[in-house]
């Protein structure tokens, strides 16, 4: 793998509210400080994270905003006063006795790029707290290692490392309704309305990261590949956790690959079980039924089972009409979408309180999370691609590089260099755009079909033509040369024997 | 971009939306329709694969979209449609008009290609069945099992997509996907003797239920009496209704089995339609259709040849025009000055000719003519060609098999003997889409002729090897001998006692009883 040295710079502003300034400041406010940390992935890849902090005190407007009743209102009031460039963070330090933060909570992370921290006494304790906040809101060592998971030796990877979607220029999301028993159930879902109401706001927010396209379909007579077990106690059918991996393969043949585009596809399936297999529950590893009745597969998508209530009378006329409750379904699917992208909120320390993102689906700092990870991944991928191309050219001398391929390679190199520069300056948005350009150019150069043109021209064919021609000519010449050499050697040995 | 699908298959829907396709017609056929034995075909397709597409006016680069479309379709249908490129694509000007709603027909948005060498097999039937909403699990598609369908004399499957009005007022436009499958089971000629058939005999299974998503599910059996004789055949079980229609100029009666009517599956759980002939058939002649054609290659040798097309008009008193479209690959160089059209001994001048000559390795010949066919006549169209010598890398793996020339297309509005009523779309969607008639007096027919198999002069592919062997032998022998002669030095040698060869020779001589050397 090619050596990659990247410096990630996060500009942070630490704003001290009245009464929260620690006593042991080295210099009077405002002043700047830098904290660096090394995240070494392997011998040749190193990522340094650098937090450039600006310590200052509050302005009058910020003081007024911090005087709000709850943390949420304070956060909303502070939002127009902050620096909202991508990648930057603002931390407000409130006094220890402040009532903004509830009991036992030391840090409150808002919907945008700001956090409220309770003052902790000394500057060192505050800086430790700030480091934690910065890691939660931008990137951690494990998230960077997950982005560079191709380069990390296997033993050091956490099990979550390879489960997030790889960075791509676009994603296709497909919602499929599987109805294996159309004779018993007529299922109607208002997917258009649900997509507009629930999914579109999230995708609009994520449109900075990639292009999204959504479609949906209804598949009939599509069965899961696994027969569920009947459980007498709960009088329901159960799908055990270890049979879940076998569910996806038979279904995938019916889902239809998207032939018209090259983006990776995320499938979200809603399965309405047959009348003879209702109700159907998914069991987790401990044997308890999963509350959402859904599971997801990394880098593929998610499946949710929607049980239809049995009709009150057994003589009800078939088929039963089912109107799917789209709010419940979309809740699960959007949660799965967040998990697929790696935006889980499970690894925060206990004294943190994270604000819920509301209708938009994700907070601004979670978007930054994705952008940091994707930028680093893009840079690593581009350097690997270009290095492979160079190694290929070294090995096979036959390949002809056309001018446009060469210009794409130059463009990729320039873009990668500019991405690394922008990262070291703290401009996340510009770095991300540059890394996307670099990926496009490097893929175009590497997968250009003209590279394969003269690839298969083996050397033995050249030998096969020339050897039958030159060998018979060369044999008498070589034999007589050998004879001449022998005679001159003999002559030299016995010069006196000449008559 | 967002799109939602319910019954329409997502793969085709996304394809049509992404590439700006207005109409798409794809047919994969195995075999040739024998008009003299089987009568007029309901929907004919040329042997091999045929694809013709009208693009939307918003598409800027039609050739690029055409190439992408053929590649994606070849993936969806597992057929080698990716061999469609500029050497077998033509732009017809008059033969292929849009079959759906159209807002103006600039023929530069149309592309037509035929791959006559394409073979149809079960791999192509499976994706075709996957496009149906119920698949092959319920409804009429249950009958379509591959091992019986391909055990037939003619097999043709087609997919047609076109825009249609959603209702009579035509305020909204929908996409219509029509899938057709034409199979000929020829029991009479395959040696079974009798012409009785049943669904079980043909498909080795029967119909058990309908697709719950279908709004109409019907089986039509043609029970038209021939020569006004009734009671010639018997259909069992008794049909739910009898439908009469005028199809392609003939009055036909159909026994209809409506699978959605509850009375059909009352007595037995499966429906096995059977037809028995009451009296043995003495003649198996079908009525000769009004328009039919033949095509063959004339001439001898491997240098020149001639393509002859015979078009028959058997209508007793009406003449009508027909459009002939011929696509000839570039390696058969047509000479248009030798084009002759002869009817009843007299020359027949076409009222419209569109000829586009070929460009070597880039474009095929395109010849489109509007010919008036007099009543009760045979028209012979001949054109001479010269066979080209290809470069040695351009020959296919079995060059002595020959090169295929795609079928030519005849499109005509054939006047019908009986006046036809305008059918209501709602009542019989099958007949209005299969046999549309704009006015009551003629019906549209599209016929295909036979594909041709033409031999091109084939070089001897072992020549490079021969040349290498000969040159190397000559060089080795001649050069080697000359060199030896020129540079050999002679010594005097003592006679040796005899080497191994002499001793072996003496041993043999002792056996023979001959004195030793």
mmCIF file of N, CA and C in Angstrom, chain A residues 84-150:
data_model
loop_
_atom_site.group_PDB
_atom_site.id
_atom_site.type_symbol
_atom_site.label_atom_id
_atom_site.label_comp_id
_atom_site.label_asym_id
_atom_site.label_seq_id
_atom_site.Cartn_x
_atom_site.Cartn_y
_atom_site.Cartn_z
ATOM 1 N N UNK A 84 -20.483 28.258 11.200
ATOM 2 C CA UNK A 84 -21.142 27.038 10.729
ATOM 3 C C UNK A 84 -20.429 26.376 9.558
ATOM 4 N N UNK A 85 -19.147 26.656 9.359
ATOM 5 C CA UNK A 85 -18.459 25.952 8.273
ATOM 6 C C UNK A 85 -18.327 24.493 8.654
ATOM 7 N N UNK A 86 -18.301 23.644 7.631
ATOM 8 C CA UNK A 86 -18.217 22.207 7.894
ATOM 9 C C UNK A 86 -16.919 21.881 8.592
ATOM 10 N N UNK A 87 -17.014 21.048 9.599
ATOM 11 C CA UNK A 87 -15.804 20.599 10.268
ATOM 12 C C UNK A 87 -15.449 21.403 11.489
ATOM 13 N N UNK A 88 -16.019 22.596 11.648
ATOM 14 C CA UNK A 88 -15.619 23.399 12.817
ATOM 15 C C UNK A 88 -16.528 23.074 13.991
ATOM 16 N N UNK A 89 -16.032 23.293 15.202
ATOM 17 C CA UNK A 89 -16.795 23.016 16.419
ATOM 18 C C UNK A 89 -16.770 24.239 17.319
ATOM 19 N N UNK A 90 -17.845 24.430 18.052
ATOM 20 C CA UNK A 90 -17.864 25.491 19.056
ATOM 21 C C UNK A 90 -18.302 24.869 20.366
ATOM 22 N N UNK A 91 -17.545 25.100 21.409
ATOM 23 C CA UNK A 91 -17.868 24.542 22.731
ATOM 24 C C UNK A 91 -18.090 25.698 23.695
ATOM 25 N N UNK A 92 -19.235 25.711 24.352
ATOM 26 C CA UNK A 92 -19.535 26.748 25.346
ATOM 27 C C UNK A 92 -19.348 26.149 26.734
ATOM 28 N N UNK A 93 -18.534 26.814 27.539
ATOM 29 C CA UNK A 93 -18.307 26.329 28.904
ATOM 30 C C UNK A 93 -19.229 27.105 29.839
ATOM 31 N N UNK A 94 -20.059 26.357 30.568
ATOM 32 C CA UNK A 94 -20.976 27.025 31.511
ATOM 33 C C UNK A 94 -20.493 26.739 32.933
ATOM 34 N N UNK A 95 -20.823 27.607 33.887
ATOM 35 C CA UNK A 95 -20.337 27.386 35.255
ATOM 36 C C UNK A 95 -20.878 26.095 35.833
ATOM 37 N N UNK A 96 -20.157 25.591 36.851
ATOM 38 C CA UNK A 96 -20.495 24.310 37.431
ATOM 39 C C UNK A 96 -21.886 24.318 38.047
ATOM 40 N N UNK A 97 -22.285 25.467 38.529
ATOM 41 C CA UNK A 97 -23.574 25.536 39.206
ATOM 42 C C UNK A 97 -24.719 25.852 38.250
ATOM 43 N N UNK A 98 -24.426 25.938 36.958
ATOM 44 C CA UNK A 98 -25.482 26.344 36.027
ATOM 45 C C UNK A 98 -26.574 25.288 35.951
ATOM 46 N N UNK A 99 -27.790 25.755 35.726
ATOM 47 C CA UNK A 99 -28.925 24.810 35.668
ATOM 48 C C UNK A 99 -29.293 24.423 34.247
ATOM 49 N N UNK A 100 -28.442 24.870 33.280
ATOM 50 C CA UNK A 100 -28.755 24.528 31.885
ATOM 51 C C UNK A 100 -28.666 23.027 31.660
ATOM 52 N N UNK A 101 -27.601 22.447 32.270
ATOM 53 C CA UNK A 101 -27.418 21.005 32.053
ATOM 54 C C UNK A 101 -28.085 20.252 33.195
ATOM 55 N N UNK A 102 -28.825 19.208 32.899
ATOM 56 C CA UNK A 102 -29.471 18.435 33.975
ATOM 57 C C UNK A 102 -28.428 17.768 34.877
ATOM 58 N N UNK A 103 -28.935 17.235 36.005
ATOM 59 C CA UNK A 103 -28.058 16.605 36.993
ATOM 60 C C UNK A 103 -27.324 15.434 36.394
ATOM 61 N N UNK A 104 -26.034 15.350 36.721
ATOM 62 C CA UNK A 104 -25.284 14.173 36.291
ATOM 63 C C UNK A 104 -24.807 14.253 34.847
ATOM 64 N N UNK A 105 -25.226 15.270 34.135
ATOM 65 C CA UNK A 105 -24.780 15.381 32.746
ATOM 66 C C UNK A 105 -23.693 16.430 32.686
ATOM 67 N N UNK A 106 -22.541 16.055 32.101
ATOM 68 C CA UNK A 106 -21.464 17.025 32.029
ATOM 69 C C UNK A 106 -21.415 17.729 30.690
ATOM 70 N N UNK A 107 -21.864 17.020 29.627
ATOM 71 C CA UNK A 107 -21.746 17.592 28.278
ATOM 72 C C UNK A 107 -23.085 17.448 27.571
ATOM 73 N N UNK A 108 -23.490 18.518 26.898
ATOM 74 C CA UNK A 108 -24.693 18.453 26.073
ATOM 75 C C UNK A 108 -24.294 18.763 24.633
ATOM 76 N N UNK A 109 -24.576 17.834 23.734
ATOM 77 C CA UNK A 109 -24.232 18.043 22.324
ATOM 78 C C UNK A 109 -25.503 18.415 21.570
ATOM 79 N N UNK A 110 -25.468 19.529 20.881
ATOM 80 C CA UNK A 110 -26.677 20.026 20.226
ATOM 81 C C UNK A 110 -26.874 19.454 18.833
ATOM 82 N N UNK A 111 -27.887 19.996 18.141
ATOM 83 C CA UNK A 111 -28.203 19.501 16.792
ATOM 84 C C UNK A 111 -27.237 20.013 15.759
ATOM 85 N N UNK A 112 -26.597 21.135 16.044
ATOM 86 C CA UNK A 112 -25.702 21.713 15.064
ATOM 87 C C UNK A 112 -24.279 21.415 15.510
ATOM 88 N N UNK A 113 -23.380 22.326 15.327
ATOM 89 C CA UNK A 113 -21.985 21.980 15.606
ATOM 90 C C UNK A 113 -21.517 22.553 16.921
ATOM 91 N N UNK A 114 -22.374 22.527 17.950
ATOM 92 C CA UNK A 114 -21.944 23.125 19.212
ATOM 93 C C UNK A 114 -22.257 22.193 20.356
ATOM 94 N N UNK A 115 -21.572 22.442 21.470
ATOM 95 C CA UNK A 115 -21.781 21.636 22.673
ATOM 96 C C UNK A 115 -21.702 22.552 23.889
ATOM 97 N N UNK A 116 -22.369 22.133 24.965
ATOM 98 C CA UNK A 116 -22.305 22.872 26.233
ATOM 99 C C UNK A 116 -21.595 21.977 27.232
ATOM 100 N N UNK A 117 -20.549 22.526 27.858
ATOM 101 C CA UNK A 117 -19.737 21.721 28.780
ATOM 102 C C UNK A 117 -19.779 22.376 30.150
ATOM 103 N N UNK A 118 -19.900 21.558 31.197
ATOM 104 C CA UNK A 118 -19.858 22.097 32.559
ATOM 105 C C UNK A 118 -18.402 22.300 32.934
ATOM 106 N N UNK A 119 -18.135 23.459 33.500
ATOM 107 C CA UNK A 119 -16.740 23.766 33.880
ATOM 108 C C UNK A 119 -16.257 22.771 34.921
ATOM 109 N N UNK A 120 -15.017 22.351 34.790
ATOM 110 C CA UNK A 120 -14.544 21.277 35.677
ATOM 111 C C UNK A 120 -13.439 21.679 36.617
ATOM 112 N N UNK A 121 -13.214 22.940 36.799
ATOM 113 C CA UNK A 121 -12.161 23.304 37.751
ATOM 114 C C UNK A 121 -10.904 23.716 37.026
ATOM 115 N N UNK A 122 -9.964 22.774 36.859
ATOM 116 C CA UNK A 122 -8.677 23.173 36.293
ATOM 117 C C UNK A 122 -8.735 23.136 34.780
ATOM 118 N N UNK A 123 -7.697 23.763 34.173
ATOM 119 C CA UNK A 123 -7.652 23.796 32.707
ATOM 120 C C UNK A 123 -7.383 22.405 32.160
ATOM 121 N N UNK A 124 -6.539 21.625 32.881
ATOM 122 C CA UNK A 124 -6.189 20.296 32.358
ATOM 123 C C UNK A 124 -7.428 19.417 32.280
ATOM 124 N N UNK A 125 -8.255 19.449 33.337
ATOM 125 C CA UNK A 125 -9.485 18.633 33.312
ATOM 126 C C UNK A 125 -10.394 19.094 32.188
ATOM 127 N N UNK A 126 -10.453 20.445 32.009
ATOM 128 C CA UNK A 126 -11.292 20.950 30.932
ATOM 129 C C UNK A 126 -10.773 20.482 29.579
ATOM 130 N N UNK A 127 -9.443 20.488 29.437
ATOM 131 C CA UNK A 127 -8.903 20.083 28.132
ATOM 132 C C UNK A 127 -9.170 18.610 27.869
ATOM 133 N N UNK A 128 -9.099 17.784 28.931
ATOM 134 C CA UNK A 128 -9.433 16.370 28.720
ATOM 135 C C UNK A 128 -10.882 16.230 28.270
ATOM 136 N N UNK A 129 -11.746 17.010 28.901
ATOM 137 C CA UNK A 129 -13.166 16.977 28.531
ATOM 138 C C UNK A 129 -13.345 17.436 27.083
ATOM 139 N N UNK A 130 -12.599 18.485 26.719
ATOM 140 C CA UNK A 130 -12.731 19.018 25.359
ATOM 141 C C UNK A 130 -12.284 18.002 24.328
ATOM 142 N N UNK A 131 -11.231 17.251 24.696
ATOM 143 C CA UNK A 131 -10.757 16.225 23.755
ATOM 144 C C UNK A 131 -11.844 15.210 23.498
ATOM 145 N N UNK A 132 -12.503 14.792 24.588
ATOM 146 C CA UNK A 132 -13.590 13.813 24.419
ATOM 147 C C UNK A 132 -14.692 14.360 23.538
ATOM 148 N N UNK A 133 -15.071 15.613 23.808
ATOM 149 C CA UNK A 133 -16.153 16.207 23.009
ATOM 150 C C UNK A 133 -15.762 16.255 21.544
ATOM 151 N N UNK A 134 -14.520 16.673 21.308
ATOM 152 C CA UNK A 134 -14.080 16.799 19.906
ATOM 153 C C UNK A 134 -14.088 15.443 19.227
ATOM 154 N N UNK A 135 -13.711 14.407 19.964
ATOM 155 C CA UNK A 135 -13.696 13.094 19.335
ATOM 156 C C UNK A 135 -15.091 12.620 18.999
ATOM 157 N N UNK A 136 -16.034 12.862 19.895
ATOM 158 C CA UNK A 136 -17.409 12.427 19.599
ATOM 159 C C UNK A 136 -17.959 13.164 18.400
ATOM 160 N N UNK A 137 -17.632 14.465 18.304
ATOM 161 C CA UNK A 137 -18.290 15.277 17.282
ATOM 162 C C UNK A 137 -17.556 15.291 15.953
ATOM 163 N N UNK A 138 -16.302 14.866 15.899
ATOM 164 C CA UNK A 138 -15.651 14.874 14.581
ATOM 165 C C UNK A 138 -15.232 13.472 14.186
ATOM 166 N N UNK A 139 -14.190 12.934 14.762
ATOM 167 C CA UNK A 139 -13.772 11.590 14.382
ATOM 168 C C UNK A 139 -13.012 10.992 15.551
ATOM 169 N N UNK A 140 -13.064 9.669 15.635
ATOM 170 C CA UNK A 140 -12.268 8.979 16.644
ATOM 171 C C UNK A 140 -11.226 8.128 15.925
ATOM 172 N N UNK A 141 -10.319 7.580 16.715
ATOM 173 C CA UNK A 141 -9.296 6.732 16.110
ATOM 174 C C UNK A 141 -9.938 5.536 15.435
ATOM 175 N N UNK A 142 -10.992 5.001 16.069
ATOM 176 C CA UNK A 142 -11.595 3.804 15.475
ATOM 177 C C UNK A 142 -12.342 4.144 14.208
ATOM 178 N N UNK A 143 -12.927 5.336 14.114
ATOM 179 C CA UNK A 143 -13.656 5.645 12.878
ATOM 180 C C UNK A 143 -12.683 5.880 11.732
ATOM 181 N N UNK A 144 -11.513 6.470 12.034
ATOM 182 C CA UNK A 144 -10.518 6.637 10.978
ATOM 183 C C UNK A 144 -9.956 5.281 10.579
ATOM 184 N N UNK A 145 -9.740 4.424 11.578
ATOM 185 C CA UNK A 145 -9.235 3.090 11.244
ATOM 186 C C UNK A 145 -10.248 2.324 10.421
ATOM 187 N N UNK A 146 -11.536 2.526 10.703
ATOM 188 C CA UNK A 146 -12.567 1.843 9.904
ATOM 189 C C UNK A 146 -12.555 2.359 8.474
ATOM 190 N N UNK A 147 -12.309 3.680 8.314
ATOM 191 C CA UNK A 147 -12.279 4.222 6.950
ATOM 192 C C UNK A 147 -11.094 3.669 6.176
ATOM 193 N N UNK A 148 -9.989 3.406 6.926
ATOM 194 C CA UNK A 148 -8.802 2.899 6.240
ATOM 195 C C UNK A 148 -8.710 1.406 6.423
ATOM 196 N N UNK A 149 -9.845 0.718 6.502
ATOM 197 C CA UNK A 149 -9.819 -0.677 6.937
ATOM 198 C C UNK A 149 -9.060 -1.580 5.985
ATOM 199 N N UNK A 150 -8.858 -1.148 4.740
ATOM 200 C CA UNK A 150 -8.095 -2.026 3.849
ATOM 201 C C UNK A 150 -6.645 -2.127 4.257
#
